[in-house]
Amino acid sequence: MQKKRIYLDLDLGEESYPKLHTDQERLFQILSIFLDNAVSYTPENGHIELRVKQSSKGITFLVIDHGTGIAEEDKPYIFQRFYCADKSRTDKSHFGLGLSIAEELSKMLSGNIGFKDTIGGGVTFLLTLPVNKIL
């Protein structure tokens, strides 16, 4: 991120979160995939946001970039193995596996992943994990 001078904004919110019972290594892998994509598509001097929110469905991690976004025709396919939105394949560092791996890992954690357009351009990737509350 230093090479492109991309800044990371971390927003954990003000609330206190319940204990999350999950595989920390797999959670880290998913967030790393999201962050790697965000860095790849964020322009120089841009910024990426990492947020955490709690809802009735669980805890949601959001990785928000303000880069090029995802073209409408690519959206149905981005979680498929070997799918690369960059048709020119000029960037050989991506093999089209990251998001499909993230999807499989999220299933192992009983979670859900998805994405939405970021207001003003870019994409927001989401991972929601259930919270097992101990009474």
PDB file of C-alpha atoms in Angstrom:
ATOM      1  CA  MET A   1       0.000   0.000   0.000  1.00  0.00           C
ATOM      2  CA  GLN A   2       2.944   2.321   0.532  1.00  0.00           C
ATOM      3  CA  LYS A   3       4.090   1.982  -3.085  1.00  0.00           C
ATOM      4  CA  LYS A   4       0.782   3.370  -4.368  1.00  0.00           C
ATOM      5  CA  ARG A   5       0.313   5.602  -1.300  1.00  0.00           C
ATOM      6  CA  ILE A   6      -2.990   4.053  -0.404  1.00  0.00           C
ATOM      7  CA  TYR A   7      -4.359   4.876   3.013  1.00  0.00           C
ATOM      8  CA  LEU A   8      -6.317   2.493   5.226  1.00  0.00           C
ATOM      9  CA  ASP A   9      -9.152   3.856   7.360  1.00  0.00           C
ATOM     10  CA  LEU A  10     -10.174   1.529  10.192  1.00  0.00           C
ATOM     11  CA  ASP A  11     -13.640   2.005  11.704  1.00  0.00           C
ATOM     12  CA  LEU A  12     -14.573  -0.479  14.417  1.00  0.00           C
ATOM     13  CA  GLY A  13     -17.520   1.582  15.634  1.00  0.00           C
ATOM     14  CA  GLU A  14     -18.227   2.614  19.177  1.00  0.00           C
ATOM     15  CA  GLU A  15     -20.204  -0.403  20.322  1.00  0.00           C
ATOM     16  CA  SER A  16     -18.882  -3.432  22.133  1.00  0.00           C
ATOM     17  CA  TYR A  17     -19.137  -6.645  20.121  1.00  0.00           C
ATOM     18  CA  PRO A  18     -20.039 -10.087  21.457  1.00  0.00           C
ATOM     19  CA  LYS A  19     -17.388 -12.760  21.348  1.00  0.00           C
ATOM     20  CA  LEU A  20     -17.034 -14.227  17.882  1.00  0.00           C
ATOM     21  CA  HIS A  21     -16.396 -17.985  17.861  1.00  0.00           C
ATOM     22  CA  THR A  22     -14.704 -18.618  14.528  1.00  0.00           C
ATOM     23  CA  ASP A  23     -11.531 -19.791  12.851  1.00  0.00           C
ATOM     24  CA  GLN A  24      -9.327 -16.692  13.054  1.00  0.00           C
ATOM     25  CA  GLU A  25      -6.979 -17.891  10.329  1.00  0.00           C
ATOM     26  CA  ARG A  26      -9.787 -18.346   7.803  1.00  0.00           C
ATOM     27  CA  LEU A  27     -11.274 -14.980   8.770  1.00  0.00           C
ATOM     28  CA  PHE A  28      -7.861 -13.391   8.181  1.00  0.00           C
ATOM     29  CA  GLN A  29      -7.598 -15.125   4.779  1.00  0.00           C
ATOM     30  CA  ILE A  30     -10.964 -13.761   3.636  1.00  0.00           C
ATOM     31  CA  LEU A  31     -10.183 -10.221   4.754  1.00  0.00           C
ATOM     32  CA  SER A  32      -6.741 -10.474   3.126  1.00  0.00           C
ATOM     33  CA  ILE A  33      -8.338 -11.451  -0.194  1.00  0.00           C
ATOM     34  CA  PHE A  34     -10.744  -8.510   0.039  1.00  0.00           C
ATOM     35  CA  LEU A  35      -7.913  -6.109   0.940  1.00  0.00           C
ATOM     36  CA  ASP A  36      -5.655  -7.434  -1.823  1.00  0.00           C
ATOM     37  CA  ASN A  37      -8.391  -6.793  -4.397  1.00  0.00           C
ATOM     38  CA  ALA A  38      -9.019  -3.339  -2.950  1.00  0.00           C
ATOM     39  CA  VAL A  39      -5.325  -2.435  -3.196  1.00  0.00           C
ATOM     40  CA  SER A  40      -5.170  -3.714  -6.782  1.00  0.00           C
ATOM     41  CA  TYR A  41      -8.072  -1.560  -7.955  1.00  0.00           C
ATOM     42  CA  THR A  42      -7.557   1.562  -5.846  1.00  0.00           C
ATOM     43  CA  PRO A  43      -5.730   4.383  -7.619  1.00  0.00           C
ATOM     44  CA  GLU A  44      -2.594   6.008  -6.258  1.00  0.00           C
ATOM     45  CA  ASN A  45      -3.244   8.287  -3.269  1.00  0.00           C
ATOM     46  CA  GLY A  46      -6.611   6.580  -2.764  1.00  0.00           C
ATOM     47  CA  HIS A  47      -7.976   5.069   0.402  1.00  0.00           C
ATOM     48  CA  ILE A  48      -9.518   1.826   1.559  1.00  0.00           C
ATOM     49  CA  GLU A  49     -11.874   1.486   4.497  1.00  0.00           C
ATOM     50  CA  LEU A  50     -12.202  -1.485   6.819  1.00  0.00           C
ATOM     51  CA  ARG A  51     -15.373  -1.371   8.927  1.00  0.00           C
ATOM     52  CA  VAL A  52     -17.093  -3.673  11.369  1.00  0.00           C
ATOM     53  CA  LYS A  53     -20.824  -3.556  12.107  1.00  0.00           C
ATOM     54  CA  GLN A  54     -23.147  -5.636  14.218  1.00  0.00           C
ATOM     55  CA  SER A  55     -26.674  -6.552  13.199  1.00  0.00           C
ATOM     56  CA  SER A  56     -29.263  -9.154  14.072  1.00  0.00           C
ATOM     57  CA  LYS A  57     -27.617 -11.443  11.488  1.00  0.00           C
ATOM     58  CA  GLY A  58     -24.170 -11.288  13.091  1.00  0.00           C
ATOM     59  CA  ILE A  59     -21.005  -9.292  12.711  1.00  0.00           C
ATOM     60  CA  THR A  60     -20.263  -7.869   9.279  1.00  0.00           C
ATOM     61  CA  PHE A  61     -16.794  -6.936   8.057  1.00  0.00           C
ATOM     62  CA  LEU A  62     -16.733  -4.453   5.167  1.00  0.00           C
ATOM     63  CA  VAL A  63     -13.778  -3.684   2.918  1.00  0.00           C
ATOM     64  CA  ILE A  64     -14.587  -0.557   0.943  1.00  0.00           C
ATOM     65  CA  ASP A  65     -12.559   0.745  -1.970  1.00  0.00           C
ATOM     66  CA  HIS A  66     -13.016   3.755  -4.182  1.00  0.00           C
ATOM     67  CA  GLY A  67     -11.433   2.301  -7.293  1.00  0.00           C
ATOM     68  CA  THR A  68     -12.800   1.261 -10.645  1.00  0.00           C
ATOM     69  CA  GLY A  69     -15.658  -0.874  -9.348  1.00  0.00           C
ATOM     70  CA  ILE A  70     -17.091  -3.949 -11.030  1.00  0.00           C
ATOM     71  CA  ALA A  71     -18.707  -3.734 -14.448  1.00  0.00           C
ATOM     72  CA  GLU A  72     -22.345  -4.843 -14.597  1.00  0.00           C
ATOM     73  CA  GLU A  73     -21.530  -7.682 -17.004  1.00  0.00           C
ATOM     74  CA  ASP A  74     -18.890  -9.051 -14.579  1.00  0.00           C
ATOM     75  CA  LYS A  75     -20.996  -9.013 -11.411  1.00  0.00           C
ATOM     76  CA  PRO A  76     -22.684 -12.427 -11.859  1.00  0.00           C
ATOM     77  CA  TYR A  77     -19.318 -14.153 -12.276  1.00  0.00           C
ATOM     78  CA  ILE A  78     -16.873 -12.634  -9.798  1.00  0.00           C
ATOM     79  CA  PHE A  79     -17.097 -15.525  -7.312  1.00  0.00           C
ATOM     80  CA  GLN A  80     -16.448 -18.147 -10.016  1.00  0.00           C
ATOM     81  CA  ARG A  81     -13.057 -19.834 -10.113  1.00  0.00           C
ATOM     82  CA  PHE A  82     -10.584 -18.422 -12.640  1.00  0.00           C
ATOM     83  CA  TYR A  83     -12.852 -15.522 -13.543  1.00  0.00           C
ATOM     84  CA  CYS A  84     -10.886 -12.329 -14.144  1.00  0.00           C
ATOM     85  CA  ALA A  85     -12.712  -9.099 -14.833  1.00  0.00           C
ATOM     86  CA  ASP A  86      -9.535  -7.758 -16.474  1.00  0.00           C
ATOM     87  CA  LYS A  87     -10.084  -9.202 -19.952  1.00  0.00           C
ATOM     88  CA  SER A  88      -6.722  -7.951 -21.159  1.00  0.00           C
ATOM     89  CA  ARG A  89      -5.006 -10.050 -18.471  1.00  0.00           C
ATOM     90  CA  THR A  90      -2.306  -7.384 -18.231  1.00  0.00           C
ATOM     91  CA  ASP A  91      -1.984  -7.995 -14.502  1.00  0.00           C
ATOM     92  CA  LYS A  92      -0.599 -11.522 -14.232  1.00  0.00           C
ATOM     93  CA  SER A  93      -0.570 -11.457 -10.411  1.00  0.00           C
ATOM     94  CA  HIS A  94      -4.270 -12.375 -10.284  1.00  0.00           C
ATOM     95  CA  PHE A  95      -5.471 -15.808 -11.331  1.00  0.00           C
ATOM     96  CA  GLY A  96      -9.183 -15.405 -10.613  1.00  0.00           C
ATOM     97  CA  LEU A  97      -9.143 -17.624  -7.538  1.00  0.00           C
ATOM     98  CA  GLY A  98      -9.226 -15.190  -4.621  1.00  0.00           C
ATOM     99  CA  LEU A  99     -12.931 -14.437  -4.435  1.00  0.00           C
ATOM    100  CA  SER A 100     -13.937 -18.055  -5.070  1.00  0.00           C
ATOM    101  CA  ILE A 101     -11.642 -19.107  -2.216  1.00  0.00           C
ATOM    102  CA  ALA A 102     -13.134 -16.386  -0.002  1.00  0.00           C
ATOM    103  CA  GLU A 103     -16.606 -17.697  -0.763  1.00  0.00           C
ATOM    104  CA  GLU A 104     -15.637 -21.278   0.152  1.00  0.00           C
ATOM    105  CA  LEU A 105     -13.943 -20.133   3.361  1.00  0.00           C
ATOM    106  CA  SER A 106     -17.006 -18.099   4.344  1.00  0.00           C
ATOM    107  CA  LYS A 107     -19.172 -21.206   3.961  1.00  0.00           C
ATOM    108  CA  MET A 108     -16.789 -23.108   6.252  1.00  0.00           C
ATOM    109  CA  LEU A 109     -17.358 -20.388   8.845  1.00  0.00           C
ATOM    110  CA  SER A 110     -21.165 -20.513   8.355  1.00  0.00           C
ATOM    111  CA  GLY A 111     -20.922 -16.996   6.985  1.00  0.00           C
ATOM    112  CA  ASN A 112     -22.005 -15.128   3.891  1.00  0.00           C
ATOM    113  CA  ILE A 113     -20.054 -12.906   1.546  1.00  0.00           C
ATOM    114  CA  GLY A 114     -21.269 -10.438  -0.997  1.00  0.00           C
ATOM    115  CA  PHE A 115     -20.556  -7.081  -2.546  1.00  0.00           C
ATOM    116  CA  LYS A 116     -22.217  -3.847  -3.498  1.00  0.00           C
ATOM    117  CA  ASP A 117     -21.237  -0.746  -5.403  1.00  0.00           C
ATOM    118  CA  THR A 118     -19.535   1.902  -3.304  1.00  0.00           C
ATOM    119  CA  ILE A 119     -21.213   5.286  -3.522  1.00  0.00           C
ATOM    120  CA  GLY A 120     -19.033   7.508  -5.690  1.00  0.00           C
ATOM    121  CA  GLY A 121     -17.277   4.552  -7.364  1.00  0.00           C
ATOM    122  CA  GLY A 122     -15.568   1.377  -6.270  1.00  0.00           C
ATOM    123  CA  VAL A 123     -16.826  -1.733  -4.566  1.00  0.00           C
ATOM    124  CA  THR A 124     -17.616  -2.827  -1.024  1.00  0.00           C
ATOM    125  CA  PHE A 125     -17.041  -6.474  -0.116  1.00  0.00           C
ATOM    126  CA  LEU A 126     -18.923  -7.833   2.886  1.00  0.00           C
ATOM    127  CA  LEU A 127     -18.456 -10.846   5.122  1.00  0.00           C
ATOM    128  CA  THR A 128     -21.136 -11.593   7.711  1.00  0.00           C
ATOM    129  CA  LEU A 129     -20.424 -14.172  10.399  1.00  0.00           C
ATOM    130  CA  PRO A 130     -22.977 -15.448  12.903  1.00  0.00           C
ATOM    131  CA  VAL A 131     -22.451 -14.713  16.559  1.00  0.00           C
ATOM    132  CA  ASN A 132     -22.910 -17.570  18.998  1.00  0.00           C
ATOM    133  CA  LYS A 133     -24.129 -15.899  22.143  1.00  0.00           C
ATOM    134  CA  ILE A 134     -23.379 -17.585  25.421  1.00  0.00           C
ATOM    135  CA  LEU A 135     -26.113 -17.103  28.022  1.00  0.00           C
TER     136      LEU A 135
END
